[in-house]
Tab-separated table of C-alpha atoms in Angstrom:
chain	number	residue	atom	x	y	z
A	103	ASN	CA	29.247	27.766	-29.616
A	104	ILE	CA	26.617	27.268	-29.776
A	105	MET	CA	26.694	23.833	-27.239
A	106	LYS	CA	29.373	26.026	-25.465
A	107	ASN	CA	26.230	28.294	-24.545
A	108	LEU	CA	24.125	25.580	-23.788
A	109	LEU	CA	26.808	24.540	-21.388
A	110	PHE	CA	28.210	26.709	-19.844
A	111	LEU	CA	24.209	27.704	-19.061
A	112	ALA	CA	22.948	24.677	-17.184
A	113	ILE	CA	25.662	24.747	-15.161
A	114	LEU	CA	24.835	28.692	-14.060
A	115	LEU	CA	20.917	26.860	-13.733
A	116	ILE	CA	22.065	24.195	-10.990
A	117	PRO	CA	22.695	26.542	-8.068
A	118	LEU	CA	19.754	28.018	-8.777
A	119	ALA	CA	17.493	24.521	-8.839
A	120	SER	CA	19.553	23.767	-5.530
A	121	VAL	CA	17.533	27.348	-4.446
A	122	ALA	CA	14.475	26.363	-5.732
A	123	GLN	CA	13.799	22.666	-4.527
A	124	SER	CA	15.355	24.762	-1.033
A	125	GLU	CA	13.499	27.203	-0.747
A	126	ILE	CA	11.377	26.646	1.874
A	127	SER	CA	13.012	27.078	5.049
A	128	MET	CA	12.419	25.256	8.419
A	129	ASP	CA	11.078	28.520	10.006
A	130	GLU	CA	7.725	27.638	7.585
A	131	ILE	CA	7.912	24.687	8.168
A	132	ASN	CA	7.421	25.737	12.213
A	133	SER	CA	4.696	28.154	11.284
A	134	VAL	CA	1.920	26.119	9.860
A	135	THR	CA	2.857	23.046	12.334
A	136	MET	CA	0.908	22.860	15.395
A	137	GLN	CA	1.724	22.358	18.838
A	138	ILE	CA	3.696	18.926	18.944
A	139	MET	CA	1.790	17.292	21.400
A	140	PRO	CA	3.793	14.898	24.095
A	141	GLU	CA	4.247	10.573	23.148
A	142	TRP	CA	1.515	9.444	25.850
A	143	SER	CA	-1.131	10.943	24.774
A	144	ASP	CA	-1.508	9.516	21.653
A	145	THR	CA	-2.248	6.209	20.861
A	146	TYR	CA	0.394	5.588	17.738
A	147	GLY	CA	2.713	8.455	18.352
A	148	SER	CA	5.912	7.850	17.581
A	149	PHE	CA	7.610	11.290	18.395
A	150	LYS	CA	10.019	10.262	19.923
A	151	ASN	CA	11.890	8.389	17.352
A	152	GLU	CA	10.970	10.779	14.582
A	153	ASP	CA	9.687	14.124	13.215
A	154	SER	CA	5.610	13.031	13.323
A	155	ARG	CA	4.170	16.501	13.212
A	156	PHE	CA	0.580	17.365	12.464
A	157	PHE	CA	0.109	20.406	10.160
A	158	SER	CA	-2.451	23.055	10.331
A	159	LEU	CA	-4.851	21.855	7.537
A	160	PRO	CA	-5.689	25.475	7.221
A	161	LEU	CA	-2.533	27.899	7.184
A	162	LEU	CA	-1.517	25.223	4.922
A	163	MET	CA	-4.184	25.447	2.270
A	164	SER	CA	-4.177	28.703	2.906
A	165	LYS	CA	-0.732	29.531	2.593
A	166	TYR	CA	0.075	26.665	-0.715
A	167	SER	CA	-2.898	26.712	-2.308
A	168	LEU	CA	-4.369	23.357	-1.057
A	169	ASN	CA	-7.859	21.883	-1.274
A	170	ARG	CA	-7.741	19.827	1.516
A	171	MET	CA	-7.397	16.092	0.871
A	172	GLN	CA	-4.232	18.478	-0.728
A	173	ALA	CA	-2.804	19.771	2.576
A	174	LEU	CA	-3.689	16.603	4.527
A	175	GLN	CA	-2.009	14.363	1.826
A	176	LEU	CA	1.119	16.678	2.293
A	177	GLN	CA	1.098	15.826	5.857
A	178	ALA	CA	1.009	11.985	5.067
A	179	LEU	CA	3.725	12.227	2.350
A	180	TYR	CA	5.703	13.821	4.636
A	181	ARG	CA	5.126	11.776	6.786
A	182	LEU	CA	5.781	8.319	5.361
A	183	ASP	CA	8.874	10.349	4.286
A	184	ILE	CA	10.063	10.711	7.018
A	185	SER	CA	9.619	7.461	9.327
A	186	LYS	CA	11.701	5.586	5.191
A	187	ASN	CA	14.400	7.881	6.228
A	188	LYS	CA	14.752	9.423	9.368
A	189	SER	CA	17.932	11.429	8.583
A	190	ALA	CA	15.857	13.174	5.349
A	191	ASN	CA	15.979	17.016	5.167
A	192	LEU	CA	12.772	18.041	6.682
A	193	ALA	CA	12.703	20.948	4.585
A	194	GLU	CA	13.550	19.086	0.925
A	195	THR	CA	11.453	16.599	2.775
A	196	PHE	CA	8.640	19.064	3.169
A	197	GLN	CA	8.997	20.834	-0.947
A	198	LYS	CA	8.969	17.277	-2.218
A	199	ALA	CA	6.083	16.378	-0.184
A	200	LEU	CA	4.239	19.790	-1.728
A	201	SER	CA	5.198	19.260	-4.825
A	202	SER	CA	3.344	16.008	-5.038
A	203	VAL	CA	0.134	16.635	-3.767
A	204	ARG	CA	0.139	19.946	-6.664
A	205	ALA	CA	-0.054	16.957	-9.453
A	206	TYR	CA	-2.086	15.021	-7.161
A	207	GLN	CA	0.234	12.640	-6.564
A	208	PHE	CA	-1.454	10.917	-3.466
A	209	ASP	CA	-0.632	7.833	-1.211
A	210	HIS	CA	-2.835	5.445	-2.432
A	211	VAL	CA	-6.200	7.950	-2.687
A	212	ASN	CA	-7.271	7.373	-5.985
A	213	TRP	CA	-8.781	11.801	-5.582
A	214	ALA	CA	-10.655	11.469	-9.358
A	215	LYS	CA	-12.933	8.653	-7.805
A	216	ILE	CA	-13.657	9.932	-5.418
A	217	GLN	CA	-15.152	12.988	-6.684
A	218	SER	CA	-16.825	12.275	-9.690
A	219	ALA	CA	-19.130	10.116	-7.025
A	220	PRO	CA	-22.233	10.714	-5.814
A	221	PHE	CA	-21.606	9.634	-2.180
A	222	THR	CA	-18.558	7.835	-0.056
A	223	VAL	CA	-18.005	5.273	2.194
A	224	VAL	CA	-15.789	5.669	4.923
A	225	PHE	CA	-14.816	2.510	7.178
A	226	ASP	CA	-12.566	2.395	9.920
A	227	LEU	CA	-10.036	-0.811	10.149
A	228	ASP	CA	-9.299	-2.003	13.310
A	229	GLU	CA	-11.898	-4.107	14.714
A	230	THR	CA	-15.400	-2.099	13.023
A	231	LEU	CA	-13.840	-4.418	9.233
A	232	TYR	CA	-11.169	-6.887	11.216
A	233	ASP	CA	-10.172	-7.789	14.335
A	234	GLN	CA	-5.854	-8.006	14.079
A	235	PHE	CA	-5.903	-8.450	18.263
A	236	LEU	CA	-6.327	-12.969	17.730
A	237	LYS	CA	-4.216	-15.526	19.624
A	238	ASP	CA	-6.564	-18.721	18.478
A	239	GLU	CA	-4.829	-19.652	15.047
A	240	GLN	CA	-7.805	-21.540	14.475
A	241	CYS	CA	-9.711	-18.251	14.372
A	242	ALA	CA	-8.174	-16.724	12.260
A	243	ASP	CA	-9.342	-16.370	8.305
A	244	VAL	CA	-6.099	-14.324	7.271
A	245	LYS	CA	-2.499	-15.148	8.609
A	246	TYR	CA	0.826	-13.942	8.013
A	247	VAL	CA	4.043	-13.036	8.706
A	248	GLY	CA	5.000	-9.227	8.713
A	249	SER	CA	8.017	-7.009	8.012
A	250	ASP	CA	8.323	-7.843	12.200
A	251	LYS	CA	9.244	-11.687	11.371
A	252	LYS	CA	6.010	-12.391	13.678
A	253	THR	CA	3.487	-14.213	12.643
A	254	HIS	CA	-0.314	-11.794	12.679
A	255	LEU	CA	-3.469	-13.478	12.966
A	256	ILE	CA	-6.721	-12.311	11.379
A	257	ARG	CA	-10.042	-12.383	11.159
A	258	THR	CA	-12.553	-10.213	9.192
A	259	THR	CA	-15.963	-9.063	9.994
A	260	PRO	CA	-18.809	-11.262	8.498
A	261	TYR	CA	-20.197	-9.316	5.094
A	262	ALA	CA	-16.982	-7.264	4.948
A	263	ILE	CA	-16.051	-7.790	1.773
A	264	ASP	CA	-19.956	-8.034	0.211
A	265	ALA	CA	-20.153	-5.095	1.996
A	266	ILE	CA	-17.841	-2.946	0.219
A	267	LYS	CA	-18.630	-4.664	-3.160
A	268	ALA	CA	-22.324	-3.932	-2.264
A	269	ILE	CA	-21.723	0.049	-1.752
A	270	ASN	CA	-18.798	-0.484	-5.663
A	271	LYS	CA	-22.463	-1.398	-7.368
A	272	LEU	CA	-23.975	1.534	-5.243
A	273	GLY	CA	-22.353	3.881	-7.564
A	274	GLY	CA	-20.250	4.970	-4.619
A	275	ALA	CA	-16.468	5.258	-3.397
A	276	VAL	CA	-15.673	3.031	-0.304
A	277	VAL	CA	-11.888	4.202	1.683
A	278	LEU	CA	-11.048	3.009	4.304
A	279	TYR	CA	-9.740	5.229	7.340
A	280	SER	CA	-7.578	3.231	9.961
A	281	ALA	CA	-6.150	5.164	13.051
A	282	ASN	CA	-3.610	3.296	13.205
A	283	VAL	CA	0.075	3.262	12.321
A	284	ASP	CA	1.139	3.169	8.037
A	285	GLY	CA	3.273	0.578	7.485
A	286	PRO	CA	1.159	-2.459	9.704
A	287	THR	CA	-1.780	-1.347	8.407
A	288	LYS	CA	-0.994	-1.593	4.870
A	289	GLU	CA	0.792	-4.929	5.800
A	290	ASN	CA	-2.261	-6.853	6.728
A	291	LEU	CA	-4.285	-5.183	3.164
A	292	THR	CA	-1.798	-6.653	1.587
A	293	ALA	CA	-2.136	-10.394	3.199
A	294	TRP	CA	-5.844	-10.069	3.250
A	295	LYS	CA	-6.309	-10.853	-0.623
A	296	VAL	CA	-9.870	-10.144	-2.069
A	297	ASP	CA	-10.544	-12.716	-5.614
A	298	GLY	CA	-6.856	-13.156	-5.189
A	299	GLN	CA	-5.471	-9.576	-5.442
A	300	PRO	CA	-4.431	-7.835	-2.454
A	301	LEU	CA	-6.727	-5.585	-0.618
A	302	LEU	CA	-4.598	-2.353	-0.890
A	303	GLU	CA	-4.313	-2.309	-4.527
A	304	SER	CA	-8.176	-3.574	-5.664
A	305	GLU	CA	-10.086	-1.388	-7.750
A	306	LEU	CA	-12.749	-1.955	-5.102
A	307	LEU	CA	-11.014	1.239	-2.745
A	308	ALA	CA	-11.168	4.397	-3.861
A	309	GLY	CA	-8.477	4.226	-0.941
A	310	VAL	CA	-6.625	3.680	1.786
A	311	LEU	CA	-5.893	6.069	4.460
A	312	THR	CA	-3.655	5.344	8.668
A	313	ASN	CA	-2.268	7.713	11.087
A	314	ASN	CA	-0.641	9.794	8.480
A	315	SER	CA	-3.894	11.295	7.402
A	316	LEU	CA	-5.200	12.400	11.102
A	317	MET	CA	-5.586	16.003	11.984
A	318	LEU	CA	-5.912	18.446	14.714
A	319	GLN	CA	-8.122	21.309	14.556
A	320	ARG	CA	-7.083	24.294	16.389
A	321	LYS	CA	-10.851	26.271	18.173
A	322	ASN	CA	-10.214	29.289	16.657
A	323	ASP	CA	-10.556	26.746	12.875
A	324	GLY	CA	-14.111	25.410	14.286
A	325	THR	CA	-14.500	22.915	16.708
A	326	THR	CA	-11.506	22.242	18.843
A	327	VAL	CA	-9.699	18.778	17.785
A	328	THR	CA	-7.181	16.872	20.560
A	329	ASN	CA	-7.400	13.790	19.855
A	330	PRO	CA	-5.758	12.841	16.680
A	331	SER	CA	-8.207	12.041	14.571
A	332	LYS	CA	-10.185	11.303	11.271
A	333	GLU	CA	-10.948	14.187	8.488
A	334	LEU	CA	-13.944	13.338	6.572
A	335	ARG	CA	-13.816	17.526	5.121
A	336	ALA	CA	-10.639	15.679	3.275
A	337	PHE	CA	-13.688	13.648	1.127
A	338	ASP	CA	-16.402	16.627	0.911
A	339	GLU	CA	-15.429	19.314	2.410
A	340	THR	CA	-19.696	20.348	2.738
A	341	LEU	CA	-19.910	16.939	4.387
A	342	LYS	CA	-23.266	16.323	1.953
A	343	LYS	CA	-21.627	13.321	0.892
A	344	VAL	CA	-19.741	11.178	2.894
A	345	ILE	CA	-20.446	9.051	6.061
A	346	LEU	CA	-18.262	7.232	8.836
A	347	VAL	CA	-18.202	3.360	9.426
A	348	ASP	CA	-16.287	3.558	12.601
A	349	ASP	CA	-16.411	1.534	16.469
A	350	ASN	CA	-14.783	4.869	17.730
A	351	PRO	CA	-16.906	7.972	18.132
A	352	THR	CA	-13.702	9.540	20.135
A	353	ARG	CA	-11.436	9.382	17.285
A	354	VAL	CA	-14.357	11.221	15.287
A	355	PHE	CA	-16.018	15.310	15.638
A	356	GLN	CA	-17.805	14.887	12.767
A	357	ALA	CA	-21.115	13.321	14.712
A	358	LYS	CA	-23.440	13.635	12.356
A	359	ASN	CA	-21.764	11.992	8.849
A	360	LEU	CA	-20.246	9.030	11.937
A	361	ARG	CA	-22.354	6.166	11.923
A	362	LEU	CA	-21.206	3.761	15.486
A	363	ILE	CA	-21.552	0.368	15.142
A	364	ARG	CA	-20.366	-2.201	17.853
A	365	HIS	CA	-16.388	-3.049	17.929
A	366	PHE	CA	-16.295	-6.439	16.288
A	367	ASP	CA	-14.672	-9.768	18.257
A	368	GLY	CA	-13.097	-11.889	16.215
A	369	THR	CA	-12.376	-14.340	19.371
A	370	LEU	CA	-16.136	-13.728	20.288
A	371	TYR	CA	-17.606	-14.435	17.532
A	372	CYS	CA	-15.136	-17.590	16.908
A	373	ASN	CA	-16.516	-18.567	20.194
A	374	GLN	CA	-18.295	-21.806	19.562
A	375	SER	CA	-20.207	-21.232	23.343
A	376	ALA	CA	-21.169	-18.162	22.687
A	377	ASP	CA	-25.427	-16.593	22.435
A	378	LEU	CA	-25.686	-17.520	18.806
A	379	GLY	CA	-27.213	-14.005	18.604
A	380	ILE	CA	-24.185	-12.860	19.990
A	381	ARG	CA	-22.932	-14.128	16.849
A	382	LEU	CA	-25.878	-13.025	14.805
A	383	ALA	CA	-25.748	-9.607	15.820
A	384	PHE	CA	-22.083	-9.942	14.573
A	385	THR	CA	-23.266	-11.181	11.030
A	386	ASN	CA	-25.944	-8.789	10.606
A	387	SER	CA	-24.162	-5.236	11.787
A	388	LEU	CA	-22.973	-4.936	8.280
A	389	ARG	CA	-25.204	-6.078	6.315
A	390	GLU	CA	-27.114	-3.312	8.274
A	391	VAL	CA	-25.287	-0.447	7.565
A	392	VAL	CA	-25.813	-1.720	3.338
A	393	LYS	CA	-29.144	-1.050	4.021
A	394	GLU	CA	-29.807	1.858	5.743
A	395	ILE	CA	-26.820	3.208	3.166
A	396	ALA	CA	-29.466	1.529	-0.293
A	397	GLU	CA	-32.294	2.327	1.733
A	398	SER	CA	-31.441	5.930	1.798
A	399	LEU	CA	-30.975	6.218	-1.825
A	400	GLU	CA	-34.158	5.175	-2.064
A	401	TYR	CA	-35.140	8.182	-0.219
A	402	MET	CA	-32.590	10.693	-2.393
A	403	LYS	CA	-34.853	9.671	-6.095
A	404	THR	CA	-38.147	10.650	-4.322
A	405	HIS	CA	-36.264	13.968	-2.430
A	406	VAL	CA	-34.129	15.058	-5.500
A	407	ASP	CA	-33.135	18.096	-2.218
A	408	ALA	CA	-32.132	15.801	-0.576
A	409	GLN	CA	-28.376	14.585	-0.876
A	410	PHE	CA	-27.020	11.628	0.793
A	411	ALA	CA	-25.479	12.638	4.196
A	412	ASP	CA	-28.995	14.445	5.169
A	413	ALA	CA	-30.371	11.348	3.533
A	414	TYR	CA	-28.511	9.156	6.389
A	415	LEU	CA	-28.190	11.066	9.009
A	416	PRO	CA	-31.097	9.550	11.280
A	417	TYR	CA	-28.155	6.247	11.221
A	418	THR	CA	-25.884	8.898	11.956
A	419	TYR	CA	-24.422	8.746	15.495
A	420	ALA	CA	-26.408	11.943	15.992
A	421	GLY	CA	-29.234	10.942	14.393
A	422	SER	CA	-29.412	8.579	15.918
A	423	VAL	CA	-29.688	9.680	19.544
A	424	THR	CA	-32.441	11.151	17.755
A	425	ARG	CA	-34.006	8.630	16.238
A	426	HIS	CA	-34.476	6.511	19.355
A	427	TRP	CA	-35.434	9.304	21.636
A	428	LEU	CA	-38.633	9.036	19.227
A	429	ILE	CA	-39.084	6.202	19.009
A	430	ASP	CA	-39.245	5.598	22.759
A	431	SER	CA	-41.621	8.770	22.764
A	432	GLY	CA	-44.378	6.508	21.004
A	433	TYR	CA	-43.352	6.328	16.369
A	434	SER	CA	-41.871	3.709	14.685
A	435	ASN	CA	-38.499	3.427	13.426
A	436	SER	CA	-39.674	4.629	9.839
A	437	GLU	CA	-41.677	7.528	11.540
A	438	ALA	CA	-38.763	8.302	13.317
A	439	VAL	CA	-36.799	8.067	10.235
A	440	LEU	CA	-38.802	10.788	8.493
A	441	ALA	CA	-39.290	13.036	11.458
A	442	ILE	CA	-35.687	13.208	11.272
A	443	ARG	CA	-35.126	13.966	7.133
A	444	ARG	CA	-37.939	16.764	7.368
A	445	ASP	CA	-36.643	18.533	10.332
A	446	PRO	CA	-33.432	17.248	11.533
A	447	LYS	CA	-32.547	20.081	13.444
A	448	ILE	CA	-34.799	18.300	16.223
A	449	ILE	CA	-30.751	17.335	16.208
A	450	ASN	CA	-29.187	18.945	19.078
A	451	PRO	CA	-26.829	20.648	16.860
A	452	LYS	CA	-24.135	20.839	19.902
A	453	PHE	CA	-24.169	16.545	19.872
């Protein structure tokens, strides 16, 4: 009798379980969705082929009690599942993604490592850590045939892996954040081997984010963001422990946390007849970033109130404009760096 009763109860609960899985309606999903952008407005847009919607992160955070990384990952997981199964039930896909992020089951993000690290350095990929648009096979140091059956040629930026290792050694977490589409980006990072292991799976990285993790923002939520952009608050809501190294300022709206770098041109770098000074500049570019990070950490040792982003501020996109302005007026570089650290308000607050 007990077994019969349990079986009867289980049968009764089956419809309830189905209701729980589909409790989120499309009206609810649409209520947290940003206005759909036309495909032509986004370099990596694919709205004609799949449901590549952007969500309002503040609405996701308030409605479902999520932190910003959870909200960003909800969008990423939703879009990732839809790209794999274009006939998927959208409400069920959203519910699945929501359940995953509530359990901190993210896509290639080690949240515990990011949270425990004293600082995080986020690197862009295209034209920052590699050039994947080569035509000369002789220049490539990564070569593979992708799922598209095409041969892919990549030249990695000099010192890229050494920089990642150096930042890890300094105690920081390293994240890769590309505006490019998910599949090809992860294929590149699988083909790029570090110590015999795909970089995508390396413990040197605390996360890999792609186009699925870009965001838009309404003007009533802060700075208006109409170009799908990288969201550094997902790593640290205060923006005190994170910087981004990127060659493209148009996909970043947090200028005080952006270290702008000259885009890496693999073809120019490999050109043996190119100016040696230019080739040397490419070679030293990431070395200089690591030196700046190390110098900022040294400053923090004697200024206990300074947080990482504060110490690094003179080297950022916003800070460097003021730093060069001070140098032009007679300051040495070290004097200009110190002046900005002592009085950050001299940087244009509306930059």
